[in-house]
XYZ file of C-alpha atoms in Angstrom:
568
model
C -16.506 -2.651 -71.442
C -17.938 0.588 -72.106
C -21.149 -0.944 -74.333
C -21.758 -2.811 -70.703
C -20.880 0.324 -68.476
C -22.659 2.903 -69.971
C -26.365 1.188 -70.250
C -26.093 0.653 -66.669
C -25.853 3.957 -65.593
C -28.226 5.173 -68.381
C -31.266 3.486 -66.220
C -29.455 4.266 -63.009
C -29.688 7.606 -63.668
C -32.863 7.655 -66.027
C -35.118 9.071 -63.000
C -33.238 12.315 -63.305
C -34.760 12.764 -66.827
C -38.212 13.518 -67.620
C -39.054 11.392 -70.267
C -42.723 10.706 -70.361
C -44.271 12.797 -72.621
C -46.300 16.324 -71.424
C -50.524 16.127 -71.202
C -51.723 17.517 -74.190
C -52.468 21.471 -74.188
C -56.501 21.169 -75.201
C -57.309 22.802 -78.850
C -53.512 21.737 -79.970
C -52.503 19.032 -82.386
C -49.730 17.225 -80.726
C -48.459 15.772 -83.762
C -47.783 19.084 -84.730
C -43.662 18.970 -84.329
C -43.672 22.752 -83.411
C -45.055 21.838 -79.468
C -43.548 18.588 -79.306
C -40.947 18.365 -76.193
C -37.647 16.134 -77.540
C -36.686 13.976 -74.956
C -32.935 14.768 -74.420
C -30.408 12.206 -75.534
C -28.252 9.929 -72.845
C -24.498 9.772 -73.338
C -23.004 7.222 -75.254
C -19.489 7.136 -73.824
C -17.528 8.204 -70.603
C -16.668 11.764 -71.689
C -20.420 12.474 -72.438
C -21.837 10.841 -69.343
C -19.083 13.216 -67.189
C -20.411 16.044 -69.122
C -23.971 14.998 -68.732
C -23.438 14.853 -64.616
C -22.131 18.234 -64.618
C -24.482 19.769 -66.618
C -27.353 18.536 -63.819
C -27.710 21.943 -61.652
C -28.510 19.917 -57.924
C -25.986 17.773 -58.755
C -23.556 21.214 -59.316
C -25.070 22.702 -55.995
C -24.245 19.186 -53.819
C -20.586 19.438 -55.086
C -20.482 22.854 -53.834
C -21.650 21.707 -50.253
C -19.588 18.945 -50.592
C -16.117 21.169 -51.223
C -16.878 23.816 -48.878
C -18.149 22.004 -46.009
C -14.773 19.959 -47.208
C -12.946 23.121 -46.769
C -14.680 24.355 -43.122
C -13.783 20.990 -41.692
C -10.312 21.017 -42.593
C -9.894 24.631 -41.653
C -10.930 23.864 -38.119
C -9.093 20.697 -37.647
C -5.691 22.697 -38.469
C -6.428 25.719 -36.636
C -6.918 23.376 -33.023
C -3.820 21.494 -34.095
C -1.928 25.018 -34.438
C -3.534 26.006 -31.097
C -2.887 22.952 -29.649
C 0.998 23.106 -30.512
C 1.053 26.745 -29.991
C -0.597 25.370 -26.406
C 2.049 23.067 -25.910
C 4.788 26.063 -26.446
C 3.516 27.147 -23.293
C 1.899 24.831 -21.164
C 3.611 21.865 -19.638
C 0.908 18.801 -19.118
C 1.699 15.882 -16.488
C -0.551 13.091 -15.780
C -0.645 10.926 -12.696
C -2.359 7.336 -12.064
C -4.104 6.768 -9.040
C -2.075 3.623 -7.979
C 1.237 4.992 -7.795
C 3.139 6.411 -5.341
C 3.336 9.675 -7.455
C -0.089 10.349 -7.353
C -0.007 10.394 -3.709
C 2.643 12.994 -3.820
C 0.243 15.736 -5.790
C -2.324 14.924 -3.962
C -0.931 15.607 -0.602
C 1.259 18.597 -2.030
C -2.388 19.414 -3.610
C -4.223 19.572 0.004
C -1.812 21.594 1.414
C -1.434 24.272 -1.004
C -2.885 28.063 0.527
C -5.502 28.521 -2.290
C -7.764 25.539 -1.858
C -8.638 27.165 1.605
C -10.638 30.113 -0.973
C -11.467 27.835 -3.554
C -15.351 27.729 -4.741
C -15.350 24.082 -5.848
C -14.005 21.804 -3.638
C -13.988 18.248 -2.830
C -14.204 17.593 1.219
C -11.821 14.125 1.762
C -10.370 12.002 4.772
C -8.228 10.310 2.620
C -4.289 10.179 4.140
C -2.643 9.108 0.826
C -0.409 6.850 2.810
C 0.206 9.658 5.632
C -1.089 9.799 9.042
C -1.552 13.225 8.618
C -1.538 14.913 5.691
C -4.461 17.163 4.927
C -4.696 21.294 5.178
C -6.920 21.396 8.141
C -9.979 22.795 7.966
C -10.329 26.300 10.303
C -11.588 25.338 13.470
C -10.281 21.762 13.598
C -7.139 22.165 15.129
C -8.963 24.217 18.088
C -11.737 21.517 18.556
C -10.923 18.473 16.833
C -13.382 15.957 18.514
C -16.039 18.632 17.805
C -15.943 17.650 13.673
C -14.278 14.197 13.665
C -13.808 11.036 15.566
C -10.403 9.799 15.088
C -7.161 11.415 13.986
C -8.224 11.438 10.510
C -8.304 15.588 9.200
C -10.554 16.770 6.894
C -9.191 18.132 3.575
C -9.681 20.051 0.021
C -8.747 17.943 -2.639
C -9.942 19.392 -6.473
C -13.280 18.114 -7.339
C -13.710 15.086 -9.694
C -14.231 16.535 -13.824
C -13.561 20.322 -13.032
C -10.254 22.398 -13.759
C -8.991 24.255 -11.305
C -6.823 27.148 -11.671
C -4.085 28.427 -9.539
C -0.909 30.906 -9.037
C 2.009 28.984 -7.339
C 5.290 30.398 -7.272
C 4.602 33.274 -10.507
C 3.176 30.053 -12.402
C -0.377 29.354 -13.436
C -1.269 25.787 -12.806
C -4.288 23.911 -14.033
C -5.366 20.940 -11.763
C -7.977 18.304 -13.295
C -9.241 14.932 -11.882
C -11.122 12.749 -13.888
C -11.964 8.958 -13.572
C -11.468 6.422 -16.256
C -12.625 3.005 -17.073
C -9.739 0.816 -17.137
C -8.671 -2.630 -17.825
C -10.051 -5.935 -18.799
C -13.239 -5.067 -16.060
C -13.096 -1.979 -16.866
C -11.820 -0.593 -13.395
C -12.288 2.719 -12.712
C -9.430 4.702 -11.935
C -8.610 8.159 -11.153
C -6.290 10.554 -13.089
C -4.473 13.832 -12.279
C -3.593 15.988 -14.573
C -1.642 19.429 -13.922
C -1.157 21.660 -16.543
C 1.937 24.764 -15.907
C 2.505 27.376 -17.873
C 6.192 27.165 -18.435
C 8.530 26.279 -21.221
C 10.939 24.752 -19.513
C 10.801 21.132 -17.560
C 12.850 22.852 -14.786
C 9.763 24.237 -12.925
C 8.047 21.027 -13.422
C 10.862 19.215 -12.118
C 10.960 21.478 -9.026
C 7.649 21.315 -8.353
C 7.730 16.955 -8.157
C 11.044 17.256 -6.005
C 9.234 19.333 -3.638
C 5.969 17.385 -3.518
C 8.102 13.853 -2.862
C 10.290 15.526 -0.421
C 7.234 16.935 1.704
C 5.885 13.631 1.446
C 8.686 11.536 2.871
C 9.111 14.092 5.350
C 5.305 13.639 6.734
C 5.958 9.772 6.142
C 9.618 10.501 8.295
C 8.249 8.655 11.295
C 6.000 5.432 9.059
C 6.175 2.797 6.724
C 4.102 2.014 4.081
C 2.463 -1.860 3.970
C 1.570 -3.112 0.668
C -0.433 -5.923 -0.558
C -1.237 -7.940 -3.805
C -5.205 -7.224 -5.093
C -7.206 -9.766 -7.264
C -6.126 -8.101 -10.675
C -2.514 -8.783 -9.282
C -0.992 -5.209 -8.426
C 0.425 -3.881 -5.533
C -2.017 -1.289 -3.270
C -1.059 0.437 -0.411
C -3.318 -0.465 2.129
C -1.525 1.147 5.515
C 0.892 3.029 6.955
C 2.174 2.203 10.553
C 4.531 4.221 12.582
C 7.738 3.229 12.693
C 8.558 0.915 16.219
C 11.852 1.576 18.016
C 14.367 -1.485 17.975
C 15.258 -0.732 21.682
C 11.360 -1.766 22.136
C 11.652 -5.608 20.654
C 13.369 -8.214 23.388
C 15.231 -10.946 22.011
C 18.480 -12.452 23.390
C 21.179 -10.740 22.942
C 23.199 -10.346 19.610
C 20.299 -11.125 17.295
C 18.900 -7.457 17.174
C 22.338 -6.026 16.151
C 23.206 -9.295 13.340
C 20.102 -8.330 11.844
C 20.229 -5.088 11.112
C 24.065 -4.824 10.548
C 24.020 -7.422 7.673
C 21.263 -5.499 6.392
C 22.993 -2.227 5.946
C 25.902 -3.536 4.978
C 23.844 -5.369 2.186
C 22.157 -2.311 0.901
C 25.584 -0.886 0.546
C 26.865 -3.322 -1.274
C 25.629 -3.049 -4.896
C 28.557 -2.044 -6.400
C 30.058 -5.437 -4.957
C 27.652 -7.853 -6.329
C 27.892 -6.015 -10.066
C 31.422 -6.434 -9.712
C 31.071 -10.053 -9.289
C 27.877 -10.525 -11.390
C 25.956 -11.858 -8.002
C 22.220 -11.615 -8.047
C 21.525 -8.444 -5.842
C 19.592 -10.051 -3.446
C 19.300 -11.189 -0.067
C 17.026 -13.214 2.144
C 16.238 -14.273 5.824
C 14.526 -17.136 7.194
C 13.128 -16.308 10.545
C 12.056 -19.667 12.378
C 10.911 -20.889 15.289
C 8.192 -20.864 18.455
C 4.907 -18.884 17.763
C 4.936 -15.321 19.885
C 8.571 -15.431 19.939
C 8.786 -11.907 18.026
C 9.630 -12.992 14.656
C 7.256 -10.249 13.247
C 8.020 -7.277 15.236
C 11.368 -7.770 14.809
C 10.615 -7.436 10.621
C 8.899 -4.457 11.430
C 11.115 -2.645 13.779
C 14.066 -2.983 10.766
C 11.797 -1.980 8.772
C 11.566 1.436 10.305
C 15.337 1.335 11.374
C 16.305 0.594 7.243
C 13.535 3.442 6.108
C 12.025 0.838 3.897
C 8.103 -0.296 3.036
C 6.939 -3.771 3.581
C 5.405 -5.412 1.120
C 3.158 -8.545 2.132
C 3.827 -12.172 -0.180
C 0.660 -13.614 0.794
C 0.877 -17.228 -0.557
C -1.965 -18.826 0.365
C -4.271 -15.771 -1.364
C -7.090 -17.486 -3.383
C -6.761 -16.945 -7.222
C -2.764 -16.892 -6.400
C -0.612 -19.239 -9.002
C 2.778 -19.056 -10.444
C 2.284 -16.407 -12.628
C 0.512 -14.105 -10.347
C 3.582 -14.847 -7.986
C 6.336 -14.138 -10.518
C 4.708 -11.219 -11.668
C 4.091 -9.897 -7.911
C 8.035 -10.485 -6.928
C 9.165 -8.783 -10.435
C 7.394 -5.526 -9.754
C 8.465 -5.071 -6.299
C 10.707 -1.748 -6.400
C 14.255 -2.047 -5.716
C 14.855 -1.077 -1.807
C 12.101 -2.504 -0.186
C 11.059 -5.914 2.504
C 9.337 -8.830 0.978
C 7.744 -10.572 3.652
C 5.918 -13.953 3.092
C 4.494 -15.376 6.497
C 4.097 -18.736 7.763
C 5.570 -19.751 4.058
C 5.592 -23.786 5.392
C 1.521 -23.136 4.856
C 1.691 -22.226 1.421
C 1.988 -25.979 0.623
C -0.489 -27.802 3.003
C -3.287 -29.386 1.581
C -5.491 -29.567 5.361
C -6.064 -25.888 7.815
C -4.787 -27.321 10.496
C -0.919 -26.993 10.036
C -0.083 -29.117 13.446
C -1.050 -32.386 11.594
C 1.074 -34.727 10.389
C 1.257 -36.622 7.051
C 0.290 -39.944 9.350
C -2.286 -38.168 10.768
C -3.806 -36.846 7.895
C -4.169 -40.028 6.253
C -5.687 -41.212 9.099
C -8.414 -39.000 9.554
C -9.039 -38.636 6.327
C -9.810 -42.845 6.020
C -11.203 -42.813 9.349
C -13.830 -39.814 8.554
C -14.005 -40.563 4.548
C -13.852 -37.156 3.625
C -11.071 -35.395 1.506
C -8.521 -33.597 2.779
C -9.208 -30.011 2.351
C -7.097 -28.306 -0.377
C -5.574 -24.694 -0.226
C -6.871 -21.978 -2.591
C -3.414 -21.204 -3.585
C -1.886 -22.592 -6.773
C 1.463 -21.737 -6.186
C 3.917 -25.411 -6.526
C 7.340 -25.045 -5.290
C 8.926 -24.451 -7.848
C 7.313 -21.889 -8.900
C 7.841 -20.348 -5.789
C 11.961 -21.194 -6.421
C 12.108 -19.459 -9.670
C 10.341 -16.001 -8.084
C 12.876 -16.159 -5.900
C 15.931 -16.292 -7.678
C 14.867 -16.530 -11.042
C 15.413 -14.864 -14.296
C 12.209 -12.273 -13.669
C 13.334 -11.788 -9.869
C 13.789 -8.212 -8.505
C 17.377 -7.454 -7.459
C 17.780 -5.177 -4.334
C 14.897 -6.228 -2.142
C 15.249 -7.938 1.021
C 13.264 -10.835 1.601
C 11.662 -12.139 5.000
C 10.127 -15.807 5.392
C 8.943 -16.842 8.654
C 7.925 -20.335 9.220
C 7.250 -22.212 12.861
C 8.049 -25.871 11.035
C 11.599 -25.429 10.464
C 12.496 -29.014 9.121
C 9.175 -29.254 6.894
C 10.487 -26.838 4.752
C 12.513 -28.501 1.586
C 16.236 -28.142 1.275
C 16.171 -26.371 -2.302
C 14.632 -23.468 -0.461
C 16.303 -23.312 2.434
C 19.726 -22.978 0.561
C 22.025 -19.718 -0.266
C 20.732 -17.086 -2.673
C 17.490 -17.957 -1.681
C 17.690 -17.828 2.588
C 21.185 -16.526 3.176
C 20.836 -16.113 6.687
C 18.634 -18.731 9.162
C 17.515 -17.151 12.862
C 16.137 -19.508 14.981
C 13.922 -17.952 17.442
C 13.673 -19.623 20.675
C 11.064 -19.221 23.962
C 11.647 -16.467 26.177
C 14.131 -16.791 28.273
C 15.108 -15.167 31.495
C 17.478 -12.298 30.652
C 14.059 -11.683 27.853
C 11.876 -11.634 30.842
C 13.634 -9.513 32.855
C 14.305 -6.827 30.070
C 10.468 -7.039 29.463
C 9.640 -6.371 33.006
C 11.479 -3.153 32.912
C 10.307 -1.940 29.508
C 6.976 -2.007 31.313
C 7.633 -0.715 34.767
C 10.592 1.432 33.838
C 9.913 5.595 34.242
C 9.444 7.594 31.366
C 12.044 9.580 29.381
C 11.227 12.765 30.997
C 11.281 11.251 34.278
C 14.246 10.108 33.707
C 15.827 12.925 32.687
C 14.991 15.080 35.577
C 16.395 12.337 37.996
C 19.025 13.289 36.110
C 19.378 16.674 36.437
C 18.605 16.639 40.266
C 21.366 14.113 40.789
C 24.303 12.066 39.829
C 23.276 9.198 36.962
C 25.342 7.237 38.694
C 24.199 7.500 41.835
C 21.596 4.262 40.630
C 23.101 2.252 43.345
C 22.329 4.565 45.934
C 18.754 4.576 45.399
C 17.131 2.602 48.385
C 16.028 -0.942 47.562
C 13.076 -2.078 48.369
C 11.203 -4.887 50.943
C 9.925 -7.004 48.337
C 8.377 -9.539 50.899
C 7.124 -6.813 52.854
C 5.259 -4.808 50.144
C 4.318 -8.580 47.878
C 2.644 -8.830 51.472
C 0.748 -5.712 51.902
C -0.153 -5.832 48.076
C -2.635 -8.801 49.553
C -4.530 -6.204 51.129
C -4.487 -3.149 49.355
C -4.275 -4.569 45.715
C -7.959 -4.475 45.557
C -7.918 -0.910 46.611
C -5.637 -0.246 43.508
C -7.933 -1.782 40.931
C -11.472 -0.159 40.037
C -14.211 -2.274 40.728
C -15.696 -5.324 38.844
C -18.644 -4.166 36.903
C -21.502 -6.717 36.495
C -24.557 -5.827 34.599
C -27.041 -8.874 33.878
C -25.954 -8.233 29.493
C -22.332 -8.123 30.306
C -19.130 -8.416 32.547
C -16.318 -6.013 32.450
C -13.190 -7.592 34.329
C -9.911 -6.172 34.467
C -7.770 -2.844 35.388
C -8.881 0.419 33.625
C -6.706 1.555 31.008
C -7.179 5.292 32.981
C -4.890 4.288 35.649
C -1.264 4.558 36.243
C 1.504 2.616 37.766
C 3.315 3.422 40.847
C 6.625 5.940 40.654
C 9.549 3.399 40.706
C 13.004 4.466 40.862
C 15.338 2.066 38.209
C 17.161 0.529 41.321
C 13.822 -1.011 42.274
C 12.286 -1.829 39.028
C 15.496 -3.808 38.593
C 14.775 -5.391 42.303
C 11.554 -6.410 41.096
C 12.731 -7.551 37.266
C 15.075 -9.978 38.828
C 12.343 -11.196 41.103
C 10.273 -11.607 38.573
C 12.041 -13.377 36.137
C 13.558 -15.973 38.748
C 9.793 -17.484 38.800
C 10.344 -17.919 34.227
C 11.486 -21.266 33.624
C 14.063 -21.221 30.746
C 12.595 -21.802 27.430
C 8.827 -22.874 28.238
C 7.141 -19.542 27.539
C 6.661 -17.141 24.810
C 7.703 -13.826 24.556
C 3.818 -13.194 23.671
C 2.343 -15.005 26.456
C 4.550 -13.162 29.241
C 3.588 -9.891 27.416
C -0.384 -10.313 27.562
C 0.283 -11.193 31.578
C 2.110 -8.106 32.242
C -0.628 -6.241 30.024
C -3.347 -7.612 32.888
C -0.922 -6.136 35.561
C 0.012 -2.293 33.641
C -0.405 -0.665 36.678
C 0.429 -3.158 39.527
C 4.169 -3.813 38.948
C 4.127 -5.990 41.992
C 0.831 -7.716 42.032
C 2.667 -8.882 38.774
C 5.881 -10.505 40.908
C 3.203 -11.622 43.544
C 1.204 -13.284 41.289
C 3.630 -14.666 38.419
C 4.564 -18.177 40.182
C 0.645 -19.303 40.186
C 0.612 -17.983 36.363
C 3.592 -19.862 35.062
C 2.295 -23.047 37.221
C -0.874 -22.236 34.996
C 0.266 -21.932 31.944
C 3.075 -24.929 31.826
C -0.140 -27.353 32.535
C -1.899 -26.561 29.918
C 1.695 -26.662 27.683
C 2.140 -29.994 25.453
C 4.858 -32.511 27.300
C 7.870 -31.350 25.625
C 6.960 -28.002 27.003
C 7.026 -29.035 30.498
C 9.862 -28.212 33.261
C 11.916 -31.347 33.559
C 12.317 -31.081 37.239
C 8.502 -29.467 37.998
């Protein structure tokens, strides 16, 4: 091995040795052996060629290098781990995702803090972080608001984007950093938080996120939050809405109070379905007429429960099983599921009024395809998101579908719709209570009617002359309307949204609510339609009894048959 070795290296390293022989000094006899140079003699064997190496002098000084820069480097690497655990004795380091709710509540408890108002590097932002409100507002905006912005949005200092900021809160110094990051399989960019405190003890820390989620929900007291699925499949918060008083929806009596009595007592109950190893879960099917208040009743118990909506949307493009079972599993544990129109998921055509007979006629009669859905989802997948294996216990879920009997029997069932509402046309005890919500004086009006008198003194109030003033109103309602303005580019028709309506006692906005609803037929009209006529007539409560018979004569012909009054 080493007669093979050794030769090898010999001419490897042969360069390093001089061994042509010197020019020839002039007047000398180079066969003279006194001035002849020997050409030194290679090793033979491993320990020689080792000793050979070392005797080379650059070779010597590159193995000095070589050891000390050796030694520099590791010197420095343990002296910034030391200082980085000596760091870490001290400091406490949190990081925050832009994407989560958390990072919302540092940002917000961020903007308001005192010392961004003196800061020297700031970053100016409208961003609300879910809150209607929830900026430090800039000096001089509160005075003059119009003056710097259109809109309620409020300006705010956030900390700039790849700076540190540095700040006292509390006898604590904080560090604040925001940086972005590419993320992902498309490398999204997304922005990170990152607060450093100068404490050894997670109790400050642990204050200071109490206190930044409790300001938060405070500001968000009187909202919800509305979530929806992106393209990469997570959930973004995309609104916040204020919250809409129960009192305000009209639907016939009993359903309002069902609703959100089973619902508390569900959310109060998860003790009880442990106990019994029941899937803690619970969902409503909301059916019936368009307009009829199906989704503003989901949103009014959402604000009456405290809890965030967030939107199933099932005919999505790029949506499938997976993206579905992945959606429902990452919903958080208290929260409303809602999936709309959920009988459209499955149609293969956009209009959802035709048939199976009638598709399969126009589709041979015109020779094209039927058009398909962009969603993916099949039903069963949509059965095993529900109640599944992966399926999130504690949410409540909300379908609403206007083709009650399309939808199959398998999802209709218990522990997947637990509770069926059918919601019906208006009626007239819904028109009546609609008329007053509209004509009815205002809290504060109320209230000093109040104080000047007895509240039960309602009776006493002097009725009105309904065919007396529905008469007059012939005359003077054009006085009580602004005039029709008619430019040769465009036509502006209607009442001004400036004006108000007339002072009405309750005695006679009852009067005229009974009047009014007398002309409803039971069950043709929607709770939507007989809200966009009272809309045209805000401030002419009885221009709107004078006119509502023509209306509903209106409206019922251009209504399919089954629609129809029996007895017109």
């Amino acid at each position: 091995m080493a007669s093979v070795v050794v030769p090898t290296l010999q001419k490897a390293f042969c360069g390093l040795i001089n061994t042509e022989p010197q020019d020839p000094i002039p007047g000398v006899n180079v066969t003279d052996g006194a001035f002849a140079t020997p050409a030194p003699a290679l090793p033979t064997d491993f320990s020689s060629f080792f000793a050979f190496l070392f005797s080379l002098s650059a070779l010597r000084d590159w193995l000095k290098l070589f050891v000390i820069g050796g030694l520099i480097e590791s010197a420095r690497r343990f002296f910034f781990i030391g200082f980085n655990k000596a760091y870490n004795l001290f400091f406490i380091t949190a990081t925050f995702s832009d994407g989560d709710d958390s990072y919302d509540w540092m940002m917000v408890w961020l903007s308001k803090q005192p010392s961004w108002s003196e800061a020297r590097e700031l970053q100016i932002s409208t961003r609300t972080f879910g809150l209607t409100s929830s900026a430090v507002i800039i000096p001089g905006e509160e005075e003059d608001a119009s003056a710097i912005v259109q809109g309620n949005r409020k300006l705010s200092y956030i900390p700039t984007i790849s700076s540190t900021h540095s700040f006292f809160y509390k006898k604590r110094w904080v560090t604040v950093t925001r940086s972005v990051e590419n993320t992902g399989y498309y490398s999204r960019p997304e922005e990170r938080l990152t607060i450093r405190i100068m404490t050894r003890h997670h109790f400050f820390l642990n204050t200071l996120l109490l206190e930044a989620k409790k300001e938060y929900f405070a500001a968000q007291e009187n909202s919800i939050s509305i979530y929806v699925s992106d393209s990469s499949g997570d959930w973004r918060h995309i609104a916040t809405r204020p919250k809409r008083p129960l009192h305000s929806i009209v639907l016939d009596p009993g359903i309002k109070d069902s609703l959100i009595d089973d619902a508390r007592d569900f959310l109060g109950s998860k003790s009880w379905y442990s106990a019994r190893g029941i899937p803690f879960r619970r969902g409503y099917l909301l059916y019936g007429a368009p307009g009829s208040g199906k989704t503003s009743i989901i949103h009014s118990l959402a604000g009456e429960l405290g809890l965030d909506v967030y939107i199933v949307s099932l005919s999505r493009a790029g949506m499938d099983d997976a993206v579905l079972s992945e959606l429902i599993s990452e919903l958080p544990e208290k929260c409303i599921a809602l999936m709309e129109d959920i009988d459209a998921a499955f149609t293969q055509t956009v209009n959802r009024d035709e048939t199976q007979d009638e598709k399969a006629t126009s589709g041979s009669s015109t020779g094209e395809k039927p058009k398909s859905s962009p969603s993916r989802v099949s039903l069963s997948g949509l059965l095993n998101a529900l109640d599944g294996v992966a399926a999130q216990e504690g949410r409540i879920l909300f379908a609403t579908t206007n083709k009650y009997d399309s939808l199959d029997p398998a999802l209709c069932r218990p522990g997947r719709m637990d509770i069926h509402i059918e919601f019906k046309l208006a009626s007239r005890y819904q028109a009546h209570e609609l008329y007053q919500r509209f004509y009815l004086p205002d809290s504060e009006a109320e209230n000093d009617c109040e104080e000047e008198g007895d509240p039960n003194s309602a009776e006493d109030t002097p009725l009105i002359d309904l065919d007396e003033i529905l008469d007059a109103a012939k005359d003077t309602s054009c006085t009580s309307t602004p005039p029709t303005v008619t430019t040769e580019k465009a036509v502006m028709q209607g009442t001004s949204h400036r004006e108000r309506a007339p002072r009405l006692s309750r005695a006679q906005v009852m009067q005229l609510a009974s009047r009014f609803s007398e002309a409803i037929p039971e069950r043709k009209l929607s709770m939507a339609n007989l809200q966009g006529y009272l809309m045209a007539y805000k401030i002419r409560p009885f221009d709107a009894v004078k006119d509502i018979p023509a209306w509903v004569e209106k409206e019922l012909s251009k209504a399919p048959p089954e629609v129809k009054p029996d007895n017109p």
